[in-house]
XYZ file of C-alpha atoms in Angstrom:
568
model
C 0.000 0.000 0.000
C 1.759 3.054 -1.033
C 1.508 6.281 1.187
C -1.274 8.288 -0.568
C -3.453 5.203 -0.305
C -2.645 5.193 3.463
C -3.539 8.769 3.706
C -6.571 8.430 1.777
C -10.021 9.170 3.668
C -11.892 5.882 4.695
C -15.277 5.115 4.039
C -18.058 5.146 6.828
C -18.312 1.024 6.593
C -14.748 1.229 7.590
C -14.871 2.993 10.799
C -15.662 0.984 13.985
C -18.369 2.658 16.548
C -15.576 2.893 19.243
C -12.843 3.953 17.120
C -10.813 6.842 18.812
C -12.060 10.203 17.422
C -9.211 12.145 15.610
C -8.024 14.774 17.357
C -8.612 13.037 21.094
C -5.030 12.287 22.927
C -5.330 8.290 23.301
C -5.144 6.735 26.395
C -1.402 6.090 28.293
C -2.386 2.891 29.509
C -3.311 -0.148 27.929
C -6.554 -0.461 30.029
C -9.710 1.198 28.863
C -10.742 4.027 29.316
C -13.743 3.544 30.739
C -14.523 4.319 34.322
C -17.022 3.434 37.353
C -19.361 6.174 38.236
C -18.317 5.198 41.566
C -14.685 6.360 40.643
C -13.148 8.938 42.410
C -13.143 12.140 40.573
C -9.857 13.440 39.022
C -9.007 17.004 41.233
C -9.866 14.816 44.307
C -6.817 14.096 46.365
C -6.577 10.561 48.127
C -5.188 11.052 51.858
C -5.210 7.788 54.200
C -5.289 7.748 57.937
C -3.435 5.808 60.021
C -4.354 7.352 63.330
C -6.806 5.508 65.865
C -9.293 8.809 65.586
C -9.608 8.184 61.580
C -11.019 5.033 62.676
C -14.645 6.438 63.883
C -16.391 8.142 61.975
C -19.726 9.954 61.132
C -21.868 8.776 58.712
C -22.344 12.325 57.526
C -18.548 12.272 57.406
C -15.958 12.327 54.213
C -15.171 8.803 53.156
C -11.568 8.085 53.610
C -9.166 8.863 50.831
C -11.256 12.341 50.306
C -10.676 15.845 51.211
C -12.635 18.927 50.530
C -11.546 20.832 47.345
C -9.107 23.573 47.498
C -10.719 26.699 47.564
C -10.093 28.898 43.956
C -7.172 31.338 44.518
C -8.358 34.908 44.998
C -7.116 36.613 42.068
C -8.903 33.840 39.746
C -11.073 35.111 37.808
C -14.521 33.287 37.838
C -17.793 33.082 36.010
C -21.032 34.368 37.663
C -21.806 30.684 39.008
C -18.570 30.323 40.585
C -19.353 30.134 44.158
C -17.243 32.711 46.164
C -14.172 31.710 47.683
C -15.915 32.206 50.867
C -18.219 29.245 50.737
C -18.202 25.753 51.592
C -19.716 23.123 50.732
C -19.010 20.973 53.922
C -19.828 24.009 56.594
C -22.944 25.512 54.377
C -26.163 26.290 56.988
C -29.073 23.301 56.326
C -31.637 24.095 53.434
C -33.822 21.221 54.113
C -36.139 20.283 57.167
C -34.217 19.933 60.448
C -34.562 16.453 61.861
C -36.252 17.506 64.665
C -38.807 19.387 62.313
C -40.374 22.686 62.681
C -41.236 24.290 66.064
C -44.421 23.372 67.393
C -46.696 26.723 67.208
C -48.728 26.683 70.787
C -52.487 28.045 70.354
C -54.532 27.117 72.476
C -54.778 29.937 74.970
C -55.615 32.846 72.595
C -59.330 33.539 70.847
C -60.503 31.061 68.249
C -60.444 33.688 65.875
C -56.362 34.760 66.048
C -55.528 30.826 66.486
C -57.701 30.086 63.102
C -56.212 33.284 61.559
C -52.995 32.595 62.357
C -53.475 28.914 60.544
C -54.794 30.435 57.878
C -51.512 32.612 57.166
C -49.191 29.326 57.993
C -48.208 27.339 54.810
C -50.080 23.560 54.633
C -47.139 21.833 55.902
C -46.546 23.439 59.079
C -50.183 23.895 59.938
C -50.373 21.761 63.577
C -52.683 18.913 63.638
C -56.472 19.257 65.168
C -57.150 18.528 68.463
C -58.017 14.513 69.346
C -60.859 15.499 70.536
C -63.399 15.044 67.641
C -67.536 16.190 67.677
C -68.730 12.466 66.292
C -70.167 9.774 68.046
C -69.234 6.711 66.086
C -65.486 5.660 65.479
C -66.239 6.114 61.470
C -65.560 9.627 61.815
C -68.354 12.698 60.794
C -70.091 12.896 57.746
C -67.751 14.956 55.368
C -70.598 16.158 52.635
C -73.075 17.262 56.133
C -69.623 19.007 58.026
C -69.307 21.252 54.880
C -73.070 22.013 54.399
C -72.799 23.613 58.012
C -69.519 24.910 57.374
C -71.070 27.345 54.562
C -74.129 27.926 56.162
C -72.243 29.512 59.163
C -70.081 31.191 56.814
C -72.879 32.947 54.789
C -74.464 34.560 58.159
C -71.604 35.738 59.354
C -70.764 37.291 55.461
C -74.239 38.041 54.853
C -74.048 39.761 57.766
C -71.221 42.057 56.941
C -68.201 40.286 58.576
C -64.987 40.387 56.883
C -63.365 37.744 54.623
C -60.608 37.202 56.767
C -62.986 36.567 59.825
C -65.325 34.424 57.693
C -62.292 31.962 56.479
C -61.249 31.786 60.000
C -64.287 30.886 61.173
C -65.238 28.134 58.695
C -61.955 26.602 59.117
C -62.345 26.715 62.855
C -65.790 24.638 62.604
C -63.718 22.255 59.765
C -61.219 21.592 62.227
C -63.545 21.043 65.036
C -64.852 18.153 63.438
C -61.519 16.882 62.561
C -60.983 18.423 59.003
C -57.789 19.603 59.111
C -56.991 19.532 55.523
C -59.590 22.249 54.181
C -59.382 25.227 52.489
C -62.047 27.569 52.592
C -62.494 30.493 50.288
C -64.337 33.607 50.171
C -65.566 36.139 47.542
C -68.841 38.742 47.980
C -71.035 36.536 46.763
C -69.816 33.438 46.719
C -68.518 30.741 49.324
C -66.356 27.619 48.569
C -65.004 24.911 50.790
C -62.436 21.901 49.724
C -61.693 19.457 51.959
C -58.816 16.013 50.860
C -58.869 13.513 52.781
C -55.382 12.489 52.118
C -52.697 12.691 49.104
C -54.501 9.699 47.240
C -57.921 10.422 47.646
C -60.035 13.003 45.920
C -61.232 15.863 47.079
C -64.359 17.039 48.228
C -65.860 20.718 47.153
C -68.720 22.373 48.461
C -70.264 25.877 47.772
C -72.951 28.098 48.436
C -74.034 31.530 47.085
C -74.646 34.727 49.386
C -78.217 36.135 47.376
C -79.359 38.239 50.549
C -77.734 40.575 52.839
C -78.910 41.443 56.093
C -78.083 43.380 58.844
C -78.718 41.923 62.228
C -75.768 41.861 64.603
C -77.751 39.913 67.795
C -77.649 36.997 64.936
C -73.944 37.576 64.032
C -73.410 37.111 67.695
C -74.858 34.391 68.161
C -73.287 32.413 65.009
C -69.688 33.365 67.026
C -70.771 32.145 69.875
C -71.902 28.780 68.399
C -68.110 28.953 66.272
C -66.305 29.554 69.871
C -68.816 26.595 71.563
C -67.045 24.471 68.423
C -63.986 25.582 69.130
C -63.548 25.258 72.581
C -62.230 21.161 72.932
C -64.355 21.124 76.095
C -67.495 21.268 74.860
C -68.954 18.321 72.916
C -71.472 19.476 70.053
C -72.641 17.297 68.060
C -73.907 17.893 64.213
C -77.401 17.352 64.968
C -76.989 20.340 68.064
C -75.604 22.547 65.701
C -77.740 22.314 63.063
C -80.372 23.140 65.376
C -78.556 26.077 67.061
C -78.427 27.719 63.320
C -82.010 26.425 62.672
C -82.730 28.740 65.571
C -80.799 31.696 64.172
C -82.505 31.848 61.384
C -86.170 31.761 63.064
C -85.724 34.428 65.949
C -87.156 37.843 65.212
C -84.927 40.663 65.408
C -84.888 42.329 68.879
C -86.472 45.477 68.048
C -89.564 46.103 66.505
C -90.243 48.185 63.335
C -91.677 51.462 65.177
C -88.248 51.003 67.288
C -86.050 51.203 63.870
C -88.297 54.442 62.642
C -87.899 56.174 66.234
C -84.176 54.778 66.076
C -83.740 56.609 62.457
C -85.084 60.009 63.403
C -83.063 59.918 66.411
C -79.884 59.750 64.382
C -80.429 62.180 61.748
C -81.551 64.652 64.623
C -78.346 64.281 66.702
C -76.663 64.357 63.155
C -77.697 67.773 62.803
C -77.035 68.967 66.272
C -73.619 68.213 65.518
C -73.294 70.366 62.535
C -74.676 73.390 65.088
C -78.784 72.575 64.425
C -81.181 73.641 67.083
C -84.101 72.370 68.646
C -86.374 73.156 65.343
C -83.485 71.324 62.892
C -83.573 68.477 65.343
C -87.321 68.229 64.829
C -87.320 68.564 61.240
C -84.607 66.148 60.350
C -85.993 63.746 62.490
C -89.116 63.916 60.545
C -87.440 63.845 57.175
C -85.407 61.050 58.046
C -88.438 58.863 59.420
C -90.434 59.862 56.050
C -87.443 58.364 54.044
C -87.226 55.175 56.302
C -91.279 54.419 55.783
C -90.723 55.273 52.254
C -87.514 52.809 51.343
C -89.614 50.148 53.689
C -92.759 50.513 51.319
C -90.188 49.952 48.530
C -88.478 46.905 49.965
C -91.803 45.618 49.825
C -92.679 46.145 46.335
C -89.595 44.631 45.568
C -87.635 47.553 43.979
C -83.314 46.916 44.278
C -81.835 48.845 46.906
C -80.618 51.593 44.469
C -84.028 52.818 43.995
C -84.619 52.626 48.264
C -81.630 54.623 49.091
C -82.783 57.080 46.627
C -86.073 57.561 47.908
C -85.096 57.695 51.175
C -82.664 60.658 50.193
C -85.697 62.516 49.104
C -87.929 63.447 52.198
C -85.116 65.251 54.668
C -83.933 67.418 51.752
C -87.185 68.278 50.742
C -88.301 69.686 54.322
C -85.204 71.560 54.097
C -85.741 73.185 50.715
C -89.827 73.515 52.178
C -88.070 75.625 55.358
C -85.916 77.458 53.428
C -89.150 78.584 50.838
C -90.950 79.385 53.461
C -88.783 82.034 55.209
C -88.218 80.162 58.277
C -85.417 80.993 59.669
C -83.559 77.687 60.694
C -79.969 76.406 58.788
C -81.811 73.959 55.853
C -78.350 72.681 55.565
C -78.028 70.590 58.936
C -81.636 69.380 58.642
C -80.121 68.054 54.814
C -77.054 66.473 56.371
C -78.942 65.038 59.366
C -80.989 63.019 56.923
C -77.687 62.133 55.095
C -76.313 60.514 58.347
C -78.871 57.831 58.318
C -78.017 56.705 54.988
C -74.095 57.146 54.407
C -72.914 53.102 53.745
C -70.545 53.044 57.008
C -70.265 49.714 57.609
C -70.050 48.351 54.253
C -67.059 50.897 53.272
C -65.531 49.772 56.396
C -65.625 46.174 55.585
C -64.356 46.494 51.868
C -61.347 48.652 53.080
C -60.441 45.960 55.888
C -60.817 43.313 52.978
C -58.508 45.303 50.583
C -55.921 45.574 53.705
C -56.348 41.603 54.331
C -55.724 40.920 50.951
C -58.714 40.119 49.475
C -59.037 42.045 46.715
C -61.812 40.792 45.265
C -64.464 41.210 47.800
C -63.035 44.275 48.562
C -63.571 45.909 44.829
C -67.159 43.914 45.130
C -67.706 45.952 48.548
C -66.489 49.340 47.547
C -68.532 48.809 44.382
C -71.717 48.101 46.064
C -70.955 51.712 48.713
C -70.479 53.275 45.126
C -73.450 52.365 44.138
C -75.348 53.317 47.501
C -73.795 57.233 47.521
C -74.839 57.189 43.559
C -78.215 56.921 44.643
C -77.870 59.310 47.345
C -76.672 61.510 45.097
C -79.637 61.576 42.501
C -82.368 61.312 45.415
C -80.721 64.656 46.815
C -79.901 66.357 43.491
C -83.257 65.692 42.279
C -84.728 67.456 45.200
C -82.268 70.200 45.310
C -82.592 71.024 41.341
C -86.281 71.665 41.945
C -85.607 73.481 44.711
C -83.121 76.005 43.068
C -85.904 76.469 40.646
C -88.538 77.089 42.801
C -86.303 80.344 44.139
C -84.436 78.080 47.284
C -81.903 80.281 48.519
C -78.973 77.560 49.532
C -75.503 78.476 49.698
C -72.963 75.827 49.000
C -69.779 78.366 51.161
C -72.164 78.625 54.118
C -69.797 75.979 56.006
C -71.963 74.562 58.816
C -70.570 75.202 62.587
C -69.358 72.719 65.031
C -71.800 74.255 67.600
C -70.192 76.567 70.819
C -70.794 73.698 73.266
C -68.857 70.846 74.196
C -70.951 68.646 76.266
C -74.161 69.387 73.969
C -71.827 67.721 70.970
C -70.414 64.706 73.260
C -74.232 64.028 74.580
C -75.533 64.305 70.790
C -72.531 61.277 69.278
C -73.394 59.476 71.876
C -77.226 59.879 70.280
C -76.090 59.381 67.361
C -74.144 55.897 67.962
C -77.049 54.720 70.456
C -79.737 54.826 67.428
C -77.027 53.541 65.129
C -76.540 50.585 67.232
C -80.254 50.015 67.866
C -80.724 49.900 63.502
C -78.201 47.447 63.781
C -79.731 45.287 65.569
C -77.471 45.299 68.146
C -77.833 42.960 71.671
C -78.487 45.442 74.370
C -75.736 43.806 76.073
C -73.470 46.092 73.432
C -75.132 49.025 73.159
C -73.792 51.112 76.240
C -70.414 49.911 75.171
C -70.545 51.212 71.545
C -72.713 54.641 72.841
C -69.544 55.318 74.924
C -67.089 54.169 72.533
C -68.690 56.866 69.797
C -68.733 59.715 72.612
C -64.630 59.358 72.824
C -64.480 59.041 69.284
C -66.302 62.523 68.895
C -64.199 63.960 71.953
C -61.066 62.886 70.022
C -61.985 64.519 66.807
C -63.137 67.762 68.876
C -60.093 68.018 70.717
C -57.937 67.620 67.580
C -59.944 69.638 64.917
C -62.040 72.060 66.657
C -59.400 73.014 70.038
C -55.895 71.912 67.834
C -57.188 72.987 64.541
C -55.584 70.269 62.892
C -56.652 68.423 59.144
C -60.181 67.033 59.237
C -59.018 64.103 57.550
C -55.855 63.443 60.391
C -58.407 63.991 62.942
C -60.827 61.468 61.617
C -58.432 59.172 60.722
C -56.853 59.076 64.995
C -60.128 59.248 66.379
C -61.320 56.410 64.033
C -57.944 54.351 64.994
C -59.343 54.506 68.610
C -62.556 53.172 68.186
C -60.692 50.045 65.991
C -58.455 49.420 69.418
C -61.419 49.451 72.076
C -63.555 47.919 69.567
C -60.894 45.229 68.826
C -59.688 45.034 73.224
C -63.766 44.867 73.849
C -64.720 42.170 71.425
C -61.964 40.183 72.779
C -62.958 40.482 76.462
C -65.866 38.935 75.567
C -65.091 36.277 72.634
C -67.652 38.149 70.410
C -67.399 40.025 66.499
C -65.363 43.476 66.765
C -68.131 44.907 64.788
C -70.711 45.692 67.057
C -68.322 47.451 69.200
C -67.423 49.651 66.322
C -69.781 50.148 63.203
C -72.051 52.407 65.210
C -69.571 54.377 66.996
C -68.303 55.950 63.800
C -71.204 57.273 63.390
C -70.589 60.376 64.426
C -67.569 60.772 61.854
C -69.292 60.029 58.784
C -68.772 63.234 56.369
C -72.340 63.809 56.083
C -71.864 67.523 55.617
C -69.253 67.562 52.958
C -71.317 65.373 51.022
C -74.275 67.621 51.091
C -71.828 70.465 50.155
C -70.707 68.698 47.281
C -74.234 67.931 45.796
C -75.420 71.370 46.536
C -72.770 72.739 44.285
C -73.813 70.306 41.665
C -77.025 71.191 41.347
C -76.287 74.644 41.151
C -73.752 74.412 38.218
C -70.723 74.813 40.378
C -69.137 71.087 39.372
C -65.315 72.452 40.119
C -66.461 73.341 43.622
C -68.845 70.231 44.102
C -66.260 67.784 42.843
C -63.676 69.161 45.666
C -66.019 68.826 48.461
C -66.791 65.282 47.347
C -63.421 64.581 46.985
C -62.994 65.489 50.817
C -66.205 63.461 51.529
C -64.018 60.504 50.229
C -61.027 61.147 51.772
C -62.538 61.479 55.083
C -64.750 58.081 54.611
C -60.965 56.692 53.717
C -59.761 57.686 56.832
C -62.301 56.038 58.759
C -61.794 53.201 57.184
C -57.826 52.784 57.779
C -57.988 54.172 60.876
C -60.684 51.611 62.000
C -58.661 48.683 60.878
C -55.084 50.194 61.971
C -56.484 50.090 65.852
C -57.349 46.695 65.489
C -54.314 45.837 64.087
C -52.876 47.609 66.825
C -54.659 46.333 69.631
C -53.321 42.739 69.107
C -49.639 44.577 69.815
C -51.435 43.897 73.567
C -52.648 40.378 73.101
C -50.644 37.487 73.042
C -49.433 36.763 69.243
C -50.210 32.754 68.118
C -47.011 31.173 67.861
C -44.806 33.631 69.116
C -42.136 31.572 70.161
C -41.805 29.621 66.931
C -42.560 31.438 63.472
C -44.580 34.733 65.017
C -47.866 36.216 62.771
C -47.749 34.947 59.455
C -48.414 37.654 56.556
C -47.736 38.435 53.074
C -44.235 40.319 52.960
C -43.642 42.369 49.690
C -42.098 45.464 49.900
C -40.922 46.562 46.562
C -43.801 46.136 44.963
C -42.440 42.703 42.874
């Protein structure tokens, strides 16, 4: 074979599979080059021990022959996945479970509804197990399908009644667990409720839901569901399905505690102490109170004919500012204004702003657009029943001026008797137990004292006023509904009574109707921003109050919450 022939390129056929590619340095000794993946890498120096200490060993320790790697010399330069010459792989802190696993989180001496809140916030895994103690009588366990039918039902009282999401999760997972349902996951929207319970990794879940189509507001029956959620709760007391099915059956059929003429009396009562705080006298007190009864017989007759509450809210906005315009026609001379705003008291959405806001702040957006949607709605329809009123009013020769700020009246104790008023009949429309009204009657008088001292004596913002005086009657709402294992809400909704911005609202419609939109748009715009602060400042007190309770968990991971802070 002559030397071109040897050089010449072979054909495929003539290669072998594990032929040496060209190029690759062959191997220096005659063995093969093929290794064990149990061979020791090459980099890895082999060091034996002869002393007796070499002998034992760890399990977690390096086999013998190894050593750790050299670290990389300083002035190397690396790639950006070169770990720094810092770290080590034999002294880096554990990623993975501890062997002795995560500390236990202790909660059993704190309110059912910060130990359920504070499971709701902890991931699945580290969520402790229920209590042994399980509400069945047979050793099969509780009927699943029946547990989560009672589950919602609870849960749409306590929503329909205007409880927050957070609080409504935390107590349908309280009466999950007290049955023995640990692995459940409730969820909560405005209208709709949803429950999904797995019984274990290979089995399927089970879903249940129920939709919220009526809201009403009755606190003595919101009281009485969390007192049947803490009975659940409490590993003590033994309740049965059958017992609590009948405890809600029983919910549902009591009357309200006050009659109908009671709610009237209970309306005109507010909108006259409403005006007395905007510097009315005896004959504004009168006439709001009349207009505002008027509108509550009125929105009642609609209720019954069916109409949406849109139309009712409208209506009722009708009556107080029509006396008003009829004093003002008829040369009597009394401020129309406050008798307006007292009948705008009755019907400012409080507790439904208050409860989207604390949603939004919780984290459930959602509900919380569905909430401040719905108190959208509500002022819309205050606004038209009012402007309506108003427009005719300007054209029948009504002399109202939209500068004529209304007064904070010249005495003190008059203004602290008439919020106090004000929150009693706010807490009786609520249906409040009597057992809460004194509280929430006091809790509105410091409220109003606060906002005095700081606006009227210290001339400070309106808004910054509001906003303290509302964060004060969040923490002695919060502190009182604690004391007595009860809903924060009764203790609160009607004590912020007083602070609605009933006046600036007026001002702003006034303006409206009498072309002035620039001027009208700014003093609704202040209406809003004081309704705002009420809302944050209500929530930040009870957010502050548990600084003085003890915290579930404390000692191991502390309160659980979402943590973003750059906005990613």
């Amino acid at each position: 074979m002559t030397e071109a022939e040897d050089h010449k390129p072979q054909s495929d056929e003539a290669r072998s599979a594990f032929r040496q590619p060209s190029g690759f340095a062959a191997s220096l000794d005659g063995e093969s080059s093929t290794t064990s993946e149990f061979e020791i890498p090459q980099g890895l120096a082999v060091q034996r021990h002869t002393d007796a200490e070499s002998e034992t060993t760890s399990e977690f320790s390096l086999p013998d022959g190894l050593e750790a790697p050299p670290a990389a010399p300083a002035d190397a330069e690396g790639s950006a996945f070169t770990l720094p010459s810092t770290h080590s792989a034999w002294t880096a802190p554990t990623a993975f479970t501890p062997a002795s696993g995560f500390p236990a989180v202790n909660l059993t001496d704190v309110p059912w509804q910060d130990r359920m809140r504070a499971m709701l916030r902890m991931p699945v895994a580290e969520r402790p197990a229920p209590e042994p103690s399980q509400k069945h009588d047979d050793e099969t366990g509780p009927a699943v399908p029946r547990v989560l039918d009672l589950t919602l039902r609870i849960g749409e009282l306590l929503l329909a009644g205007g409880e927050g999401a957070e609080d409504v999760e935390a107590a349908m997972f309280a009466v999950c667990r007290s049955y023995g349902l640990d692995r459940c996951e409730p969820t909560v929207t405005f209208t709709l409720l949803s429950i999904s319970y797995q019984p274990s990794l290979v089995d399927d879940p089970v879903t249940a839901s129920r939709t919220v189509r009526r809201r009403g507001t009755d606190y003595t029956r919101l009281a009485a569901v969390f007192q049947l959620v803490d009975d659940l709760s409490d590993p003590d007391t033994n309740i049965s399905l059958e017992e609590a099915y009948r405890r809600l059956a029983e919910m549902r059929r009591n009357r309200h505690p006050y009659p109908t003429w009671v709610l009237t009396t209970a309306s005109g009562l507010l909108a006259g102490a409403a005006s007395v705080l905007v510097g009315g006298g005896p004959t504004v007190f009168v006439a709001a109170m009349l207009g505002s009864m008027l509108g509550d017989r009125l929105a009642w007759l609609c209720a019954g004919r069916g109409l949406p509450e849109f139309y009712q809210f409208a209506v009722a906005a009708m009556p107080p500012a029509a006396i008003g315009i009829a004093l003002t026609l008829t040369d009597v001379h009394v401020a129309a204004s406050a008798v307006i705003t007292g009948g705008l008291f009755a019907l400012l959405p409080g507790r439904a702003l208050v409860a989207g806001v604390q949603d939004g702040l919780t984290g459930f957006y959602i509900t919380a657009a569905a909430r401040l949607l719905e108190v959208m709605y509500f002022f819309v329809s205050i606004v038209a029943g009012v402007l309506l009123v108003l427009y005719f009013g300007v054209q029948l020769g009504a002399e109202l001026n939209p500068d004529a700020a209304l007064g904070q009246g010249d005495e003190p104790l008059v203004q602290i008797g008439a919020s106090m008023l004000l929150s009693l009949a706010f807490a009786i429309l609520l249906q409040q137990e009597r057992s809460t009204v004194l509280a929430v009657t006091l809790n509105g008088g410091i409220a109003w004292t606060v906002y005095g001292a700081m606006h009227i004596v210290g001339d400070i913002s309106p808004v910054a006023s509001t906003a303290a005086a509302a964060g004060l009657v969040g923490l002695f709402g919060q502190l009182m509904s604690r004391y007595r294992f009860a809903s924060a809400l009764p203790y609160m909704t009607a004590a912020i009574g007083p602070l609605l911005p009933g006046s600036a609202t007026y001002f702003g419609l006034l303006a409206i109707a009498q072309s002035e939109v620039d001027r009208g748009l700014v003093s609704l715009s202040t209406a809003v921003a004081l309704a705002m602060a009420i809302a944050i400042g209500v929530n930040l007190g009870g957010e502050i109050s548990r600084l003085f309770l003890r915290v579930p968990g404390a000692d191991a991971a502390g309160r659980r919450a979402a943590k973003r802070t750059r906005g990613f």
